[in-house]
């Protein structure tokens, strides 16, 4: 079964603030392999509109850096699985997701929009306190 995995995107890397992402890289995957990918612009959609944007794109999985609690709830209501607190190159993180080795923080939230540690959101030993999924 084909699945669409969306990754917040900036210059080949996981963008670190979901609500401000201007582009997603959307991967079509099947049987543990990447079949194709495309970069799509949010066309100025932000925060509350991004969950609907991802539904239109057919995404059922989101990989991102920092994400607020409201966005996580909106995505859950749309049946989109969220893997937050992730850093790195977009294709590599999707490959890790498919292999079951993606390091993420299930509790990654950026409640403070002036948060300055976004670059550390996905570091396993720093922010997640050992609660990262694999």
Tab-separated table of N, CA, C and O in Angstrom:
chain	number	residue	atom	x	y	z
A	1	UNK	N	0.834	-1.187	0.000
A	1	UNK	CA	0.000	0.000	0.000
A	1	UNK	C	0.876	1.246	0.000
A	1	UNK	O	1.822	1.358	0.781
A	2	UNK	N	0.570	2.168	-0.868
A	2	UNK	CA	1.334	3.410	-0.955
A	2	UNK	C	0.945	4.345	0.193
A	2	UNK	O	-0.218	4.436	0.566
A	3	UNK	N	1.958	5.008	0.725
A	3	UNK	CA	1.776	5.980	1.795
A	3	UNK	C	2.471	7.262	1.377
A	3	UNK	O	3.472	7.227	0.649
A	4	UNK	N	1.933	8.397	1.830
A	4	UNK	CA	2.566	9.686	1.559
A	4	UNK	C	3.114	10.228	2.876
A	4	UNK	O	2.376	10.379	3.852
A	5	UNK	N	4.413	10.496	2.893
A	5	UNK	CA	5.105	11.014	4.069
A	5	UNK	C	5.535	12.441	3.767
A	5	UNK	O	6.270	12.692	2.812
A	6	UNK	N	5.064	13.391	4.584
A	6	UNK	CA	5.420	14.799	4.415
A	6	UNK	C	6.521	15.158	5.404
A	6	UNK	O	6.485	14.753	6.568
A	7	UNK	N	7.498	15.926	4.926
A	7	UNK	CA	8.590	16.399	5.780
A	7	UNK	C	8.690	17.912	5.608
A	7	UNK	O	8.721	18.407	4.475
A	8	UNK	N	8.712	18.642	6.738
A	8	UNK	CA	8.945	20.083	6.633
A	8	UNK	C	10.301	20.267	5.960
A	8	UNK	O	11.254	19.545	6.253
A	9	UNK	N	10.397	21.217	5.034
A	9	UNK	CA	11.546	21.264	4.133
A	9	UNK	C	12.127	22.663	4.020
A	9	UNK	O	11.394	23.642	3.843
A	10	UNK	N	13.470	22.721	4.103
A	10	UNK	CA	14.199	23.939	3.766
A	10	UNK	C	15.615	23.539	3.363
A	10	UNK	O	16.366	22.980	4.169
A	11	UNK	N	15.959	23.784	2.120
A	11	UNK	CA	17.298	23.502	1.600
A	11	UNK	C	17.760	22.065	1.871
A	11	UNK	O	18.891	21.833	2.279
A	12	UNK	N	16.872	21.105	1.675
A	12	UNK	CA	17.234	19.713	1.833
A	12	UNK	C	17.222	19.199	3.260
A	12	UNK	O	17.466	18.023	3.497
A	13	UNK	N	16.923	20.065	4.205
A	13	UNK	CA	16.928	19.708	5.617
A	13	UNK	C	15.516	19.781	6.202
A	13	UNK	O	14.650	20.465	5.667
A	14	UNK	N	15.310	19.100	7.337
A	14	UNK	CA	14.039	19.188	8.058
A	14	UNK	C	13.936	20.592	8.631
A	14	UNK	O	14.785	21.008	9.422
A	15	UNK	N	12.916	21.341	8.202
A	15	UNK	CA	12.689	22.698	8.723
A	15	UNK	C	12.200	22.582	10.159
A	15	UNK	O	11.391	21.709	10.486
A	16	UNK	N	12.657	23.484	11.025
A	16	UNK	CA	12.479	23.303	12.454
A	16	UNK	C	11.276	23.994	13.085
A	16	UNK	O	11.128	23.966	14.295
A	17	UNK	N	10.382	24.594	12.299
A	17	UNK	CA	9.171	25.165	12.898
A	17	UNK	C	7.985	24.869	11.989
A	17	UNK	O	7.747	25.559	11.013
A	18	UNK	N	7.256	23.822	12.325
A	18	UNK	CA	6.148	23.344	11.502
A	18	UNK	C	5.229	24.477	11.050
A	18	UNK	O	4.903	24.587	9.872
A	19	UNK	N	4.795	25.324	11.961
A	19	UNK	CA	3.818	26.361	11.647
A	19	UNK	C	4.307	27.430	10.693
A	19	UNK	O	3.510	28.182	10.145
A	20	UNK	N	5.613	27.495	10.480
A	20	UNK	CA	6.175	28.503	9.580
A	20	UNK	C	6.797	27.896	8.329
A	20	UNK	O	7.419	28.611	7.555
A	21	UNK	N	6.640	26.601	8.142
A	21	UNK	CA	7.262	25.980	6.979
A	21	UNK	C	6.631	26.512	5.692
A	21	UNK	O	5.420	26.688	5.613
A	22	UNK	N	7.467	26.808	4.728
A	22	UNK	CA	6.982	27.301	3.436
A	22	UNK	C	6.907	26.196	2.402
A	22	UNK	O	6.266	26.356	1.371
A	23	UNK	N	7.584	25.066	2.685
A	23	UNK	CA	7.583	23.949	1.749
A	23	UNK	C	7.592	22.629	2.514
A	23	UNK	O	8.120	22.544	3.622
A	24	UNK	N	7.011	21.625	1.886
A	24	UNK	CA	7.111	20.253	2.353
A	24	UNK	C	7.744	19.440	1.243
A	24	UNK	O	7.499	19.696	0.060
A	25	UNK	N	8.531	18.457	1.623
A	25	UNK	CA	8.952	17.451	0.667
A	25	UNK	C	8.051	16.260	0.955
A	25	UNK	O	7.987	15.775	2.088
A	26	UNK	N	7.310	15.838	-0.061
A	26	UNK	CA	6.346	14.760	0.116
A	26	UNK	C	6.866	13.534	-0.620
A	26	UNK	O	7.131	13.578	-1.822
A	27	UNK	N	7.023	12.465	0.144
A	27	UNK	CA	7.547	11.207	-0.376
A	27	UNK	C	6.411	10.211	-0.530
A	27	UNK	O	5.601	10.049	0.380
A	28	UNK	N	6.354	9.554	-1.674
A	28	UNK	CA	5.439	8.434	-1.861
A	28	UNK	C	6.259	7.180	-1.605
A	28	UNK	O	7.312	6.978	-2.225
A	29	UNK	N	5.792	6.368	-0.649
A	29	UNK	CA	6.535	5.171	-0.266
A	29	UNK	C	5.630	3.947	-0.350
A	29	UNK	O	4.411	4.038	-0.210
A	30	UNK	N	6.265	2.812	-0.605
A	30	UNK	CA	5.542	1.539	-0.650
A	30	UNK	C	6.538	0.421	-0.357
A	30	UNK	O	7.669	0.453	-0.854
A	31	UNK	N	6.103	-0.538	0.445
A	31	UNK	CA	6.937	-1.697	0.787
A	31	UNK	C	8.315	-1.289	1.306
A	31	UNK	O	9.336	-1.881	0.941
A	32	UNK	N	8.356	-0.233	2.124
A	32	UNK	CA	9.611	0.181	2.740
A	32	UNK	C	10.569	0.901	1.818
A	32	UNK	O	11.731	1.084	2.156
A	33	UNK	N	10.089	1.310	0.641
A	33	UNK	CA	10.961	1.985	-0.330
A	33	UNK	C	10.339	3.307	-0.767
A	33	UNK	O	9.128	3.425	-0.894
A	34	UNK	N	11.206	4.281	-1.040
A	34	UNK	CA	10.761	5.560	-1.598
A	34	UNK	C	10.555	5.374	-3.098
A	34	UNK	O	11.472	4.989	-3.816
A	35	UNK	N	9.328	5.645	-3.555
A	35	UNK	CA	9.026	5.544	-4.979
A	35	UNK	C	9.276	6.865	-5.689
A	35	UNK	O	9.746	6.879	-6.829
A	36	UNK	N	8.911	7.969	-5.021
A	36	UNK	CA	9.086	9.286	-5.619
A	36	UNK	C	8.996	10.344	-4.525
A	36	UNK	O	8.600	10.047	-3.395
A	37	UNK	N	9.382	11.559	-4.892
A	37	UNK	CA	9.216	12.680	-3.968
A	37	UNK	C	9.027	13.959	-4.761
A	37	UNK	O	9.396	14.033	-5.933
A	38	UNK	N	8.400	14.913	-4.116
A	38	UNK	CA	8.183	16.224	-4.736
A	38	UNK	C	8.224	17.279	-3.647
A	38	UNK	O	7.916	17.011	-2.487
A	39	UNK	N	8.610	18.475	-4.042
A	39	UNK	CA	8.616	19.602	-3.111
A	39	UNK	C	7.413	20.459	-3.451
A	39	UNK	O	7.215	20.840	-4.610
A	40	UNK	N	6.579	20.705	-2.431
A	40	UNK	CA	5.366	21.487	-2.642
A	40	UNK	C	5.391	22.706	-1.735
A	40	UNK	O	5.823	22.640	-0.590
A	41	UNK	N	4.920	23.811	-2.280
A	41	UNK	CA	4.842	25.062	-1.528
A	41	UNK	C	3.530	25.132	-0.774
A	41	UNK	O	2.489	24.693	-1.273
A	42	UNK	N	3.578	25.679	0.427
A	42	UNK	CA	2.351	25.857	1.202
A	42	UNK	C	1.562	27.067	0.719
A	42	UNK	O	0.450	27.286	1.184
A	43	UNK	N	2.116	27.838	-0.201
A	43	UNK	CA	1.449	29.029	-0.744
A	43	UNK	C	0.948	29.949	0.362
A	43	UNK	O	-0.155	30.485	0.300
A	44	UNK	N	1.762	30.100	1.395
A	44	UNK	CA	1.422	31.015	2.477
A	44	UNK	C	0.532	30.432	3.554
A	44	UNK	O	0.217	31.099	4.532
A	45	UNK	N	0.097	29.180	3.397
A	45	UNK	CA	-0.699	28.544	4.452
A	45	UNK	C	0.184	28.407	5.678
A	45	UNK	O	1.340	28.048	5.577
A	46	UNK	N	-0.378	28.675	6.832
A	46	UNK	CA	0.399	28.549	8.053
A	46	UNK	C	-0.429	27.921	9.138
A	46	UNK	O	-1.635	27.749	9.022
A	47	UNK	N	0.234	27.585	10.209
A	47	UNK	CA	-0.348	27.017	11.415
A	47	UNK	C	-1.628	26.215	11.191
A	47	UNK	O	-1.564	25.069	10.791
A	48	UNK	N	-2.783	26.788	11.420
A	48	UNK	CA	-4.039	26.032	11.431
A	48	UNK	C	-4.414	25.467	10.062
A	48	UNK	O	-5.133	24.477	9.986
A	49	UNK	N	-3.945	26.062	9.003
A	49	UNK	CA	-4.299	25.585	7.662
A	49	UNK	C	-3.417	24.439	7.185
A	49	UNK	O	-3.764	23.751	6.227
A	50	UNK	N	-2.291	24.210	7.862
A	50	UNK	CA	-1.354	23.205	7.371
A	50	UNK	C	-1.885	21.777	7.488
A	50	UNK	O	-1.561	20.933	6.663
A	51	UNK	N	-2.699	21.484	8.488
A	51	UNK	CA	-3.265	20.132	8.604
A	51	UNK	C	-4.134	19.835	7.382
A	51	UNK	O	-4.019	18.767	6.773
A	52	UNK	N	-4.987	20.782	7.007
A	52	UNK	CA	-5.828	20.587	5.822
A	52	UNK	C	-4.987	20.504	4.557
A	52	UNK	O	-5.276	19.720	3.654
A	53	UNK	N	-3.925	21.312	4.488
A	53	UNK	CA	-3.016	21.283	3.344
A	53	UNK	C	-2.433	19.875	3.179
A	53	UNK	O	-2.390	19.329	2.072
A	54	UNK	N	-2.017	19.268	4.299
A	54	UNK	CA	-1.424	17.933	4.234
A	54	UNK	C	-2.450	16.881	3.844
A	54	UNK	O	-2.120	15.921	3.138
A	55	UNK	N	-3.699	17.042	4.277
A	55	UNK	CA	-4.763	16.117	3.874
A	55	UNK	C	-4.935	16.176	2.352
A	55	UNK	O	-5.016	15.141	1.688
A	56	UNK	N	-4.965	17.378	1.794
A	56	UNK	CA	-5.112	17.545	0.346
A	56	UNK	C	-3.945	16.874	-0.390
A	56	UNK	O	-4.124	16.287	-1.452
A	57	UNK	N	-2.750	16.914	0.219
A	57	UNK	CA	-1.571	16.289	-0.387
A	57	UNK	C	-1.577	14.769	-0.233
A	57	UNK	O	-0.727	14.083	-0.788
A	58	UNK	N	-2.502	14.246	0.564
A	58	UNK	CA	-2.598	12.805	0.764
A	58	UNK	C	-1.639	12.266	1.816
A	58	UNK	O	-1.440	11.054	1.914
A	59	UNK	N	-1.038	13.150	2.607
A	59	UNK	CA	-0.072	12.714	3.614
A	59	UNK	C	-0.771	12.064	4.800
A	59	UNK	O	-1.799	12.544	5.272
A	60	UNK	N	-0.203	10.960	5.268
A	60	UNK	CA	-0.700	10.301	6.472
A	60	UNK	C	0.361	10.294	7.570
A	60	UNK	O	0.091	9.873	8.689
A	61	UNK	N	1.568	10.749	7.234
A	61	UNK	CA	2.679	10.823	8.179
A	61	UNK	C	3.353	12.181	8.001
A	61	UNK	O	3.557	12.633	6.875
A	62	UNK	N	3.699	12.825	9.127
A	62	UNK	CA	4.449	14.076	9.101
A	62	UNK	C	5.713	13.890	9.920
A	62	UNK	O	5.656	13.437	11.067
A	63	UNK	N	6.847	14.277	9.339
A	63	UNK	CA	8.116	14.334	10.049
A	63	UNK	C	8.516	15.802	10.073
A	63	UNK	O	8.529	16.465	9.029
A	64	UNK	N	8.819	16.308	11.280
A	64	UNK	CA	9.119	17.733	11.402
A	64	UNK	C	10.063	17.988	12.571
A	64	UNK	O	10.382	17.076	13.334
A	65	UNK	N	10.454	19.236	12.715
A	65	UNK	CA	11.231	19.660	13.874
A	65	UNK	C	10.260	20.025	14.985
A	65	UNK	O	9.449	19.213	15.403
A	66	UNK	N	10.312	21.273	15.425
A	66	UNK	CA	9.418	21.732	16.477
A	66	UNK	C	7.990	21.880	15.979
A	66	UNK	O	7.750	22.250	14.826
A	67	UNK	N	7.050	21.578	16.863
A	67	UNK	CA	5.631	21.671	16.511
A	67	UNK	C	4.844	21.977	17.775
A	67	UNK	O	5.126	21.430	18.843
A	68	UNK	N	3.879	22.858	17.665
A	68	UNK	CA	3.065	23.229	18.818
A	68	UNK	C	1.967	22.225	19.117
A	68	UNK	O	1.581	21.421	18.267
A	69	UNK	N	1.463	22.280	20.330
A	69	UNK	CA	0.416	21.359	20.768
A	69	UNK	C	-0.859	21.459	19.957
A	69	UNK	O	-1.499	20.451	19.666
A	70	UNK	N	-1.245	22.679	19.584
A	70	UNK	CA	-2.459	22.860	18.778
A	70	UNK	C	-2.332	22.201	17.419
A	70	UNK	O	-3.271	21.562	16.931
A	71	UNK	N	-1.166	22.340	16.805
A	71	UNK	CA	-0.936	21.715	15.499
A	71	UNK	C	-0.955	20.192	15.627
A	71	UNK	O	-1.513	19.496	14.781
A	72	UNK	N	-0.361	19.671	16.700
A	72	UNK	CA	-0.373	18.217	16.907
A	72	UNK	C	-1.805	17.708	17.041
A	72	UNK	O	-2.156	16.664	16.493
A	73	UNK	N	-2.647	18.455	17.753
A	73	UNK	CA	-4.050	18.047	17.904
A	73	UNK	C	-4.782	18.094	16.567
A	73	UNK	O	-5.540	17.184	16.238
A	74	UNK	N	-4.561	19.166	15.797
A	74	UNK	CA	-5.221	19.301	14.491
A	74	UNK	C	-4.812	18.158	13.559
A	74	UNK	O	-5.650	17.605	12.840
A	75	UNK	N	-3.535	17.795	13.582
A	75	UNK	CA	-3.059	16.693	12.736
A	75	UNK	C	-3.636	15.362	13.202
A	75	UNK	O	-4.018	14.530	12.380
A	76	UNK	N	-3.727	15.161	14.505
A	76	UNK	CA	-4.306	13.919	15.034
A	76	UNK	C	-5.762	13.784	14.600
A	76	UNK	O	-6.220	12.685	14.261
A	77	UNK	N	-6.491	14.902	14.579
A	77	UNK	CA	-7.892	14.867	14.151
A	77	UNK	C	-8.019	14.496	12.676
A	77	UNK	O	-9.053	14.002	12.243
A	78	UNK	N	-6.963	14.724	11.908
A	78	UNK	CA	-6.956	14.392	10.478
A	78	UNK	C	-6.295	13.032	10.235
A	78	UNK	O	-6.025	12.665	9.093
A	79	UNK	N	-6.018	12.295	11.326
A	79	UNK	CA	-5.374	10.980	11.236
A	79	UNK	C	-4.009	11.017	10.580
A	79	UNK	O	-3.642	10.116	9.810
A	80	UNK	N	-3.244	12.068	10.878
A	80	UNK	CA	-1.868	12.184	10.395
A	80	UNK	C	-0.947	11.911	11.578
A	80	UNK	O	-1.023	12.592	12.603
A	81	UNK	N	-0.101	10.902	11.457
A	81	UNK	CA	0.870	10.561	12.500
A	81	UNK	C	2.004	11.575	12.482
A	81	UNK	O	2.527	11.905	11.415
A	82	UNK	N	2.398	12.064	13.661
A	82	UNK	CA	3.418	13.106	13.769
A	82	UNK	C	4.672	12.551	14.431
A	82	UNK	O	4.605	11.931	15.492
A	83	UNK	N	5.797	12.790	13.788
A	83	UNK	CA	7.109	12.461	14.336
A	83	UNK	C	7.877	13.775	14.430
A	83	UNK	O	8.437	14.249	13.447
A	84	UNK	N	7.850	14.399	15.610
A	84	UNK	CA	8.473	15.705	15.817
A	84	UNK	C	9.844	15.605	16.451
A	84	UNK	O	10.280	14.533	16.878
A	85	UNK	N	10.500	16.759	16.524
A	85	UNK	CA	11.815	16.827	17.133
A	85	UNK	C	12.900	16.196	16.284
A	85	UNK	O	13.925	15.756	16.789
A	86	UNK	N	12.693	16.171	14.961
A	86	UNK	CA	13.621	15.507	14.048
A	86	UNK	C	14.503	16.550	13.369
A	86	UNK	O	14.039	17.630	13.005
A	87	UNK	N	15.772	16.231	13.205
A	87	UNK	CA	16.697	17.074	12.448
A	87	UNK	C	17.380	16.213	11.396
A	87	UNK	O	17.395	14.982	11.500
A	88	UNK	N	17.941	16.870	10.391
A	88	UNK	CA	18.731	16.151	9.395
A	88	UNK	C	18.224	16.330	7.983
A	88	UNK	O	17.322	17.130	7.707
A	89	UNK	N	18.823	15.579	7.081
A	89	UNK	CA	18.505	15.644	5.664
A	89	UNK	C	17.193	14.902	5.427
A	89	UNK	O	16.977	13.811	5.948
A	90	UNK	N	16.303	15.489	4.651
A	90	UNK	CA	14.938	14.979	4.515
A	90	UNK	C	14.880	13.538	3.995
A	90	UNK	O	14.153	12.715	4.545
A	91	UNK	N	15.597	13.229	2.949
A	91	UNK	CA	15.548	11.861	2.396
A	91	UNK	C	16.057	10.858	3.432
A	91	UNK	O	15.482	9.789	3.610
A	92	UNK	N	17.106	11.192	4.148
A	92	UNK	CA	17.675	10.293	5.163
A	92	UNK	C	16.678	10.026	6.284
A	92	UNK	O	16.540	8.887	6.740
A	93	UNK	N	15.954	11.066	6.741
A	93	UNK	CA	15.012	10.833	7.839
A	93	UNK	C	13.846	9.955	7.383
A	93	UNK	O	13.341	9.151	8.163
A	94	UNK	N	13.442	10.080	6.123
A	94	UNK	CA	12.381	9.197	5.611
A	94	UNK	C	12.904	7.765	5.499
A	94	UNK	O	12.203	6.814	5.852
A	95	UNK	N	14.139	7.609	5.047
A	95	UNK	CA	14.732	6.270	4.999
A	95	UNK	C	14.797	5.663	6.404
A	95	UNK	O	14.501	4.482	6.594
A	96	UNK	N	15.177	6.487	7.396
A	96	UNK	CA	15.214	6.018	8.785
A	96	UNK	C	13.809	5.649	9.274
A	96	UNK	O	13.632	4.635	9.953
A	97	UNK	N	12.809	6.461	8.922
A	97	UNK	CA	11.420	6.163	9.291
A	97	UNK	C	11.009	4.799	8.720
A	97	UNK	O	10.453	3.954	9.419
A	98	UNK	N	11.316	4.578	7.457
A	98	UNK	CA	10.939	3.324	6.805
A	98	UNK	C	11.664	2.126	7.420
A	98	UNK	O	11.106	1.029	7.482
A	99	UNK	N	12.891	2.363	7.895
A	99	UNK	CA	13.677	1.291	8.505
A	99	UNK	C	13.325	1.073	9.975
A	99	UNK	O	13.809	0.138	10.602
A	100	UNK	N	12.488	1.975	10.527
A	100	UNK	CA	12.131	1.866	11.940
A	100	UNK	C	13.202	2.388	12.875
A	100	UNK	O	13.204	2.073	14.067
A	101	UNK	N	14.127	3.204	12.353
A	101	UNK	CA	15.234	3.710	13.170
A	101	UNK	C	15.204	5.223	13.351
A	101	UNK	O	16.178	5.799	13.836
A	102	UNK	N	14.117	5.869	12.973
A	102	UNK	CA	14.029	7.324	13.079
A	102	UNK	C	14.064	7.756	14.540
A	102	UNK	O	13.272	7.288	15.356
A	103	UNK	N	14.991	8.657	14.862
A	103	UNK	CA	15.038	9.241	16.198
A	103	UNK	C	14.122	10.455	16.209
A	103	UNK	O	14.311	11.391	15.442
A	104	UNK	N	13.119	10.417	17.068
A	104	UNK	CA	12.183	11.535	17.176
A	104	UNK	C	11.809	11.700	18.632
A	104	UNK	O	12.133	10.877	19.480
A	105	UNK	N	11.124	12.786	18.927
A	105	UNK	CA	10.692	13.074	20.281
A	105	UNK	C	9.177	13.174	20.264
A	105	UNK	O	8.621	14.139	19.755
A	106	UNK	N	8.501	12.189	20.812
A	106	UNK	CA	7.035	12.172	20.832
A	106	UNK	C	6.466	13.359	21.598
A	106	UNK	O	5.320	13.740	21.395
A	107	UNK	N	7.265	13.971	22.465
A	107	UNK	CA	6.809	15.106	23.264
A	107	UNK	C	7.330	16.435	22.743
A	107	UNK	O	7.245	17.439	23.446
A	108	UNK	N	7.907	16.456	21.530
A	108	UNK	CA	8.480	17.686	20.989
A	108	UNK	C	7.394	18.724	20.780
A	108	UNK	O	6.466	18.510	20.012
A	109	UNK	N	7.489	19.801	21.503
A	109	UNK	CA	6.560	20.913	21.318
A	109	UNK	C	7.322	22.206	21.423
A	109	UNK	O	8.224	22.346	22.239
A	110	UNK	N	6.962	23.126	20.592
A	110	UNK	CA	7.532	24.450	20.653
A	110	UNK	C	6.403	25.410	21.001
A	110	UNK	O	5.815	26.042	20.129
A	111	UNK	N	6.070	25.484	22.264
A	111	UNK	CA	4.978	26.335	22.722
A	111	UNK	C	5.370	27.799	22.653
A	111	UNK	O	4.542	28.668	22.446
A	112	UNK	N	6.641	28.070	22.828
A	112	UNK	CA	7.135	29.443	22.813
A	112	UNK	C	7.665	29.737	21.418
A	112	UNK	O	8.657	29.164	21.000
A	113	UNK	N	7.018	30.629	20.701
A	113	UNK	CA	7.440	30.922	19.337
A	113	UNK	C	8.764	31.655	19.275
A	113	UNK	O	9.279	31.885	18.206
A	114	UNK	N	9.319	32.020	20.418
A	114	UNK	CA	10.639	32.639	20.451
A	114	UNK	C	11.680	31.651	20.959
A	114	UNK	O	12.751	32.014	21.392
A	115	UNK	N	11.366	30.392	20.894
A	115	UNK	CA	12.230	29.301	21.325
A	115	UNK	C	13.496	29.318	20.475
A	115	UNK	O	13.428	29.390	19.266
A	116	UNK	N	14.661	29.259	21.109
A	116	UNK	CA	15.915	29.375	20.355
A	116	UNK	C	16.664	28.065	20.210
A	116	UNK	O	17.737	28.041	19.653
A	117	UNK	N	16.134	26.967	20.704
A	117	UNK	CA	16.844	25.703	20.618
A	117	UNK	C	16.261	24.762	19.582
A	117	UNK	O	16.420	23.563	19.686
A	118	UNK	N	15.597	25.295	18.553
A	118	UNK	CA	15.009	24.414	17.538
A	118	UNK	C	16.033	23.463	16.943
A	118	UNK	O	15.731	22.332	16.637
A	119	UNK	N	17.282	23.937	16.801
A	119	UNK	CA	18.277	23.069	16.192
A	119	UNK	C	18.586	21.859	17.061
A	119	UNK	O	19.151	20.890	16.602
A	120	UNK	N	18.185	21.877	18.313
A	120	UNK	CA	18.420	20.745	19.201
A	120	UNK	C	17.186	19.875	19.411
A	120	UNK	O	17.258	18.889	20.139
A	121	UNK	N	16.053	20.219	18.801
A	121	UNK	CA	14.809	19.509	19.083
A	121	UNK	C	14.923	18.001	18.858
A	121	UNK	O	14.278	17.237	19.548
A	122	UNK	N	15.724	17.570	17.917
A	122	UNK	CA	15.771	16.155	17.616
A	122	UNK	C	16.918	15.391	18.240
A	122	UNK	O	17.084	14.222	17.997
A	123	UNK	N	17.723	16.053	19.050
A	123	UNK	CA	18.862	15.354	19.631
A	123	UNK	C	18.398	14.410	20.726
A	123	UNK	O	17.859	14.822	21.731
A	124	UNK	N	18.646	13.138	20.513
A	124	UNK	CA	18.150	12.087	21.395
A	124	UNK	C	18.576	12.282	22.840
A	124	UNK	O	17.796	12.121	23.751
A	125	UNK	N	19.820	12.661	23.085
A	125	UNK	CA	20.313	12.721	24.455
A	125	UNK	C	20.030	14.049	25.142
A	125	UNK	O	20.261	14.175	26.332
A	126	UNK	N	19.529	15.036	24.446
A	126	UNK	CA	19.352	16.340	25.063
A	126	UNK	C	17.911	16.660	25.437
A	126	UNK	O	17.616	16.938	26.566
A	127	UNK	N	16.997	16.593	24.490
A	127	UNK	CA	15.640	17.065	24.745
A	127	UNK	C	14.624	16.003	25.117
A	127	UNK	O	13.679	16.290	25.806
A	128	UNK	N	14.794	14.784	24.656
A	128	UNK	CA	13.685	13.857	24.825
A	128	UNK	C	13.781	13.026	26.097
A	128	UNK	O	12.866	12.296	26.408
A	129	UNK	N	14.870	13.136	26.820
A	129	UNK	CA	14.979	12.417	28.072
A	129	UNK	C	14.815	10.918	27.938
A	129	UNK	O	14.312	10.252	28.839
A	130	UNK	N	15.213	10.375	26.803
A	130	UNK	CA	15.134	8.932	26.616
A	130	UNK	C	13.773	8.431	26.156
A	130	UNK	O	13.529	7.239	26.122
A	131	UNK	N	12.859	9.341	25.778
A	131	UNK	CA	11.528	8.930	25.359
A	131	UNK	C	11.377	8.878	23.848
A	131	UNK	O	10.280	8.805	23.346
A	132	UNK	N	12.456	8.955	23.130
A	132	UNK	CA	12.389	8.934	21.671
A	132	UNK	C	11.994	7.554	21.172
A	132	UNK	O	12.369	6.547	21.748
A	133	UNK	N	11.247	7.546	20.096
A	133	UNK	CA	10.858	6.277	19.488
A	133	UNK	C	11.889	5.827	18.492
A	133	UNK	O	12.692	6.610	18.014
A	134	UNK	N	11.850	4.581	18.186
A	134	UNK	CA	12.785	4.037	17.175
A	134	UNK	C	12.008	3.233	16.170
A	134	UNK	O	11.035	2.663	16.439
